[in-house]
mmCIF file of C-alpha atoms in Angstrom:
data_model
loop_
_atom_site.group_PDB
_atom_site.id
_atom_site.type_symbol
_atom_site.label_atom_id
_atom_site.label_comp_id
_atom_site.label_asym_id
_atom_site.label_seq_id
_atom_site.Cartn_x
_atom_site.Cartn_y
_atom_site.Cartn_z
ATOM 1 C CA LEU A 20 0.000 0.000 0.000
ATOM 2 C CA ALA A 21 1.128 3.536 -0.703
ATOM 3 C CA ASN A 22 2.403 5.438 2.324
ATOM 4 C CA ASP A 23 3.306 8.652 0.527
ATOM 5 C CA ALA A 24 1.319 11.482 2.181
ATOM 6 C CA SER A 25 0.985 13.252 -1.186
ATOM 7 C CA ASN A 26 -1.183 10.331 -2.323
ATOM 8 C CA GLU A 27 -3.614 10.780 0.582
ATOM 9 C CA PHE A 28 -6.602 13.070 0.961
ATOM 10 C CA TYR A 29 -9.817 13.197 2.976
ATOM 11 C CA VAL A 30 -13.405 13.737 1.899
ATOM 12 C CA ASN A 31 -15.546 15.321 4.625
ATOM 13 C CA VAL A 32 -19.087 15.766 3.282
ATOM 14 C CA PRO A 33 -22.204 14.993 5.384
ATOM 15 C CA LEU A 34 -24.841 12.527 4.197
ATOM 16 C CA ALA A 35 -28.533 12.007 4.984
ATOM 17 C CA GLU A 36 -31.123 9.360 4.248
ATOM 18 C CA GLN A 37 -33.822 10.131 1.697
ATOM 19 C CA THR A 38 -37.318 9.029 2.594
ATOM 20 C CA GLY A 39 -38.468 6.386 0.154
ATOM 21 C CA SER A 40 -35.139 6.185 -1.664
ATOM 22 C CA PHE A 41 -32.249 3.739 -1.682
ATOM 23 C CA ALA A 42 -29.755 6.505 -2.511
ATOM 24 C CA MET A 43 -28.395 8.913 0.093
ATOM 25 C CA LYS A 44 -28.547 12.722 -0.019
ATOM 26 C CA ILE A 45 -25.207 14.511 -0.260
ATOM 27 C CA GLN A 46 -24.983 17.893 1.465
ATOM 28 C CA ASN A 47 -24.102 20.774 -0.837
ATOM 29 C CA HIS A 48 -20.369 20.786 -1.343
ATOM 30 C CA ASN A 49 -17.723 22.765 -3.165
ATOM 31 C CA ASN A 50 -17.682 21.205 -6.593
ATOM 32 C CA ASN A 51 -14.279 22.541 -7.620
ATOM 33 C CA CYS A 52 -12.327 19.519 -6.420
ATOM 34 C CA GLY A 53 -11.593 18.108 -9.864
ATOM 35 C CA ASN A 54 -10.335 14.544 -9.674
ATOM 36 C CA GLY A 55 -9.109 14.863 -6.082
ATOM 37 C CA HIS A 56 -5.447 14.333 -6.877
ATOM 38 C CA ASP A 57 -4.332 17.893 -6.112
ATOM 39 C CA ILE A 58 -6.111 18.467 -2.807
ATOM 40 C CA ASN A 59 -5.584 17.485 0.808
ATOM 41 C CA THR A 60 -9.151 17.713 2.064
ATOM 42 C CA ILE A 61 -12.559 18.219 0.528
ATOM 43 C CA ASN A 62 -14.871 19.788 3.087
ATOM 44 C CA ASN A 63 -18.510 20.687 3.052
ATOM 45 C CA ASP A 64 -19.515 24.342 2.658
ATOM 46 C CA ASN A 65 -19.723 24.757 6.446
ATOM 47 C CA ASN A 66 -16.208 25.586 7.591
ATOM 48 C CA ASP A 67 -17.109 24.846 11.213
ATOM 49 C CA ASN A 68 -17.989 21.192 10.356
ATOM 50 C CA THR A 69 -21.574 21.611 11.523
ATOM 51 C CA THR A 70 -24.398 19.912 9.681
ATOM 52 C CA THR A 71 -28.074 20.537 9.182
ATOM 53 C CA PRO A 72 -30.377 18.446 11.405
ATOM 54 C CA ASP A 73 -30.962 15.609 8.925
ATOM 55 C CA PHE A 74 -27.335 15.353 7.750
ATOM 56 C CA PHE A 75 -24.628 13.467 9.640
ATOM 57 C CA MET A 76 -20.862 13.843 9.355
ATOM 58 C CA ALA A 77 -19.172 11.449 6.951
ATOM 59 C CA VAL A 78 -15.387 11.348 6.550
ATOM 60 C CA THR A 79 -13.370 9.083 4.251
ATOM 61 C CA LYS A 80 -9.589 8.787 4.023
ATOM 62 C CA CYS A 81 -8.505 8.149 0.425
ATOM 63 C CA THR A 82 -5.126 6.869 -0.743
ATOM 64 C CA ILE A 83 -4.173 6.695 -4.406
ATOM 65 C CA LEU A 84 -2.675 3.249 -5.041
ATOM 66 C CA GLU A 85 -2.279 3.122 -8.828
ATOM 67 C CA GLU A 86 -3.277 4.831 -12.012
ATOM 68 C CA ALA A 87 -3.962 2.494 -14.900
ATOM 69 C CA LYS A 88 -6.232 1.911 -17.900
ATOM 70 C CA ILE A 89 -9.239 -0.188 -18.799
ATOM 71 C CA ASP A 90 -9.790 -0.373 -22.559
ATOM 72 C CA ASN A 91 -7.432 2.618 -22.907
ATOM 73 C CA ARG A 92 -9.522 4.727 -20.500
ATOM 74 C CA ALA A 93 -7.745 6.188 -17.457
ATOM 75 C CA VAL A 94 -8.808 4.804 -14.074
ATOM 76 C CA THR A 95 -7.459 5.246 -10.542
ATOM 77 C CA LYS A 96 -7.283 2.495 -7.957
ATOM 78 C CA LEU A 97 -7.919 3.906 -4.474
ATOM 79 C CA LEU A 98 -7.775 2.605 -0.934
ATOM 80 C CA LEU A 99 -10.847 4.014 0.821
ATOM 81 C CA GLN A 100 -11.038 4.018 4.602
ATOM 82 C CA PRO A 101 -14.341 5.199 6.086
ATOM 83 C CA LEU A 102 -13.661 7.085 9.327
ATOM 84 C CA THR A 103 -17.401 7.261 9.994
ATOM 85 C CA GLY A 104 -20.021 4.689 9.106
ATOM 86 C CA ARG A 105 -22.762 6.048 6.867
ATOM 87 C CA ARG A 106 -24.711 3.998 4.351
ATOM 88 C CA HIS A 107 -23.204 4.383 0.852
ATOM 89 C CA GLN A 108 -20.512 6.676 2.308
ATOM 90 C CA LEU A 109 -17.711 5.494 0.016
ATOM 91 C CA ARG A 110 -19.938 5.572 -3.040
ATOM 92 C CA CYS A 111 -21.233 9.090 -2.251
ATOM 93 C CA HIS A 112 -17.791 10.465 -1.509
ATOM 94 C CA MET A 113 -16.431 9.161 -4.795
ATOM 95 C CA LYS A 114 -19.284 10.965 -6.548
ATOM 96 C CA VAL A 115 -18.357 14.164 -4.660
ATOM 97 C CA ILE A 116 -14.779 14.091 -5.987
ATOM 98 C CA GLU A 117 -16.126 13.416 -9.476
ATOM 99 C CA ASN A 118 -14.587 9.932 -9.613
ATOM 100 C CA PRO A 119 -17.576 7.649 -9.137
ATOM 101 C CA ILE A 120 -16.900 3.974 -8.608
ATOM 102 C CA LEU A 121 -16.775 2.077 -11.869
ATOM 103 C CA GLY A 122 -20.079 0.267 -12.383
ATOM 104 C CA ASP A 123 -21.940 2.208 -9.641
ATOM 105 C CA VAL A 124 -24.861 3.454 -11.697
ATOM 106 C CA THR A 125 -26.700 4.798 -8.610
ATOM 107 C CA TYR A 126 -24.008 7.415 -8.035
ATOM 108 C CA GLY A 127 -22.846 8.103 -11.595
ATOM 109 C CA GLY A 128 -20.350 5.310 -12.241
ATOM 110 C CA ASP A 129 -19.716 4.109 -15.787
ATOM 111 C CA SER A 130 -21.391 0.794 -16.569
ATOM 112 C CA VAL A 131 -19.979 0.537 -20.099
ATOM 113 C CA LEU A 132 -16.638 -0.989 -19.056
ATOM 114 C CA THR A 133 -18.096 -3.458 -16.559
ATOM 115 C CA LYS A 134 -21.452 -4.909 -15.640
ATOM 116 C CA ARG A 135 -20.701 -4.893 -11.902
ATOM 117 C CA MET A 136 -19.603 -2.375 -9.282
ATOM 118 C CA CYS A 137 -15.845 -2.271 -8.737
ATOM 119 C CA LEU A 138 -15.908 -1.765 -4.964
ATOM 120 C CA HIS A 139 -14.290 -4.452 -2.853
ATOM 121 C CA SER A 140 -13.042 -4.873 0.664
ATOM 122 C CA TYR A 141 -9.525 -6.215 0.870
ATOM 123 C CA ARG A 142 -9.454 -6.619 4.636
ATOM 124 C CA LEU A 143 -11.996 -7.248 7.375
ATOM 125 C CA LYS A 144 -10.699 -6.761 10.894
ATOM 126 C CA LEU A 145 -12.688 -7.304 14.061
ATOM 127 C CA PRO A 146 -10.270 -6.591 16.930
ATOM 128 C CA HIS A 147 -9.548 -9.652 19.093
ATOM 129 C CA LEU A 148 -11.887 -11.773 16.944
ATOM 130 C CA LEU A 149 -10.989 -11.996 13.283
ATOM 131 C CA GLU A 150 -8.804 -10.613 10.505
ATOM 132 C CA VAL A 151 -9.193 -11.714 6.896
ATOM 133 C CA GLU A 152 -7.457 -10.387 3.769
ATOM 134 C CA ALA A 153 -8.464 -10.964 0.153
ATOM 135 C CA SER A 154 -6.446 -10.861 -3.048
ATOM 136 C CA ASP A 155 -6.663 -7.864 -5.364
ATOM 137 C CA PRO A 156 -9.671 -8.324 -7.687
ATOM 138 C CA PHE A 157 -8.242 -5.699 -10.083
ATOM 139 C CA PRO A 158 -4.616 -6.574 -10.838
ATOM 140 C CA VAL A 159 -2.720 -4.307 -13.222
ATOM 141 C CA ASN A 160 -1.006 -6.025 -16.138
ATOM 142 C CA GLU A 161 2.530 -4.645 -15.929
ATOM 143 C CA SER A 162 3.177 -5.129 -19.658
ATOM 144 C CA ASN A 163 0.351 -2.855 -20.866
ATOM 145 C CA GLY A 164 -0.845 -0.975 -17.744
ATOM 146 C CA GLU A 165 -4.364 -2.351 -18.153
ATOM 147 C CA ILE A 166 -6.510 -3.462 -15.219
ATOM 148 C CA GLU A 167 -8.165 -6.840 -15.549
ATOM 149 C CA ILE A 168 -11.643 -6.916 -14.017
ATOM 150 C CA LYS A 169 -12.326 -10.368 -12.680
ATOM 151 C CA MET A 170 -15.977 -11.346 -12.919
ATOM 152 C CA MET A 171 -16.950 -12.877 -9.603
#
């Protein structure tokens, strides 16, 4: 995993449930964050980190692991670490930074390159109980820089 601090940034944008909807509401946010590679933190519009009554804080630490291609289209492999636990937090925060998860049609991800969402846990850790790690489902072919999407 990458430990270079320049490859890390945080997304801090509150989320709320929508009555009668599967998708979450994303609090208004500064939309000038581009692809997220040149920023340290993306915050909500409230500089004091307060939220409106129906929104709850949601913070995700993001680490850029690799940049590669799928069918000659640029993609970025990220390590996402939710620091809070909101439903769809990772998916919403990737939409906020304008890099939706590949295949996540609910939050704007491209479904042309794959028929499934490319969001996977690589480690599950329950302190004093269990720790399990999985292999990378999206290995990069070193010869051509292309990511292979394994259909599971």
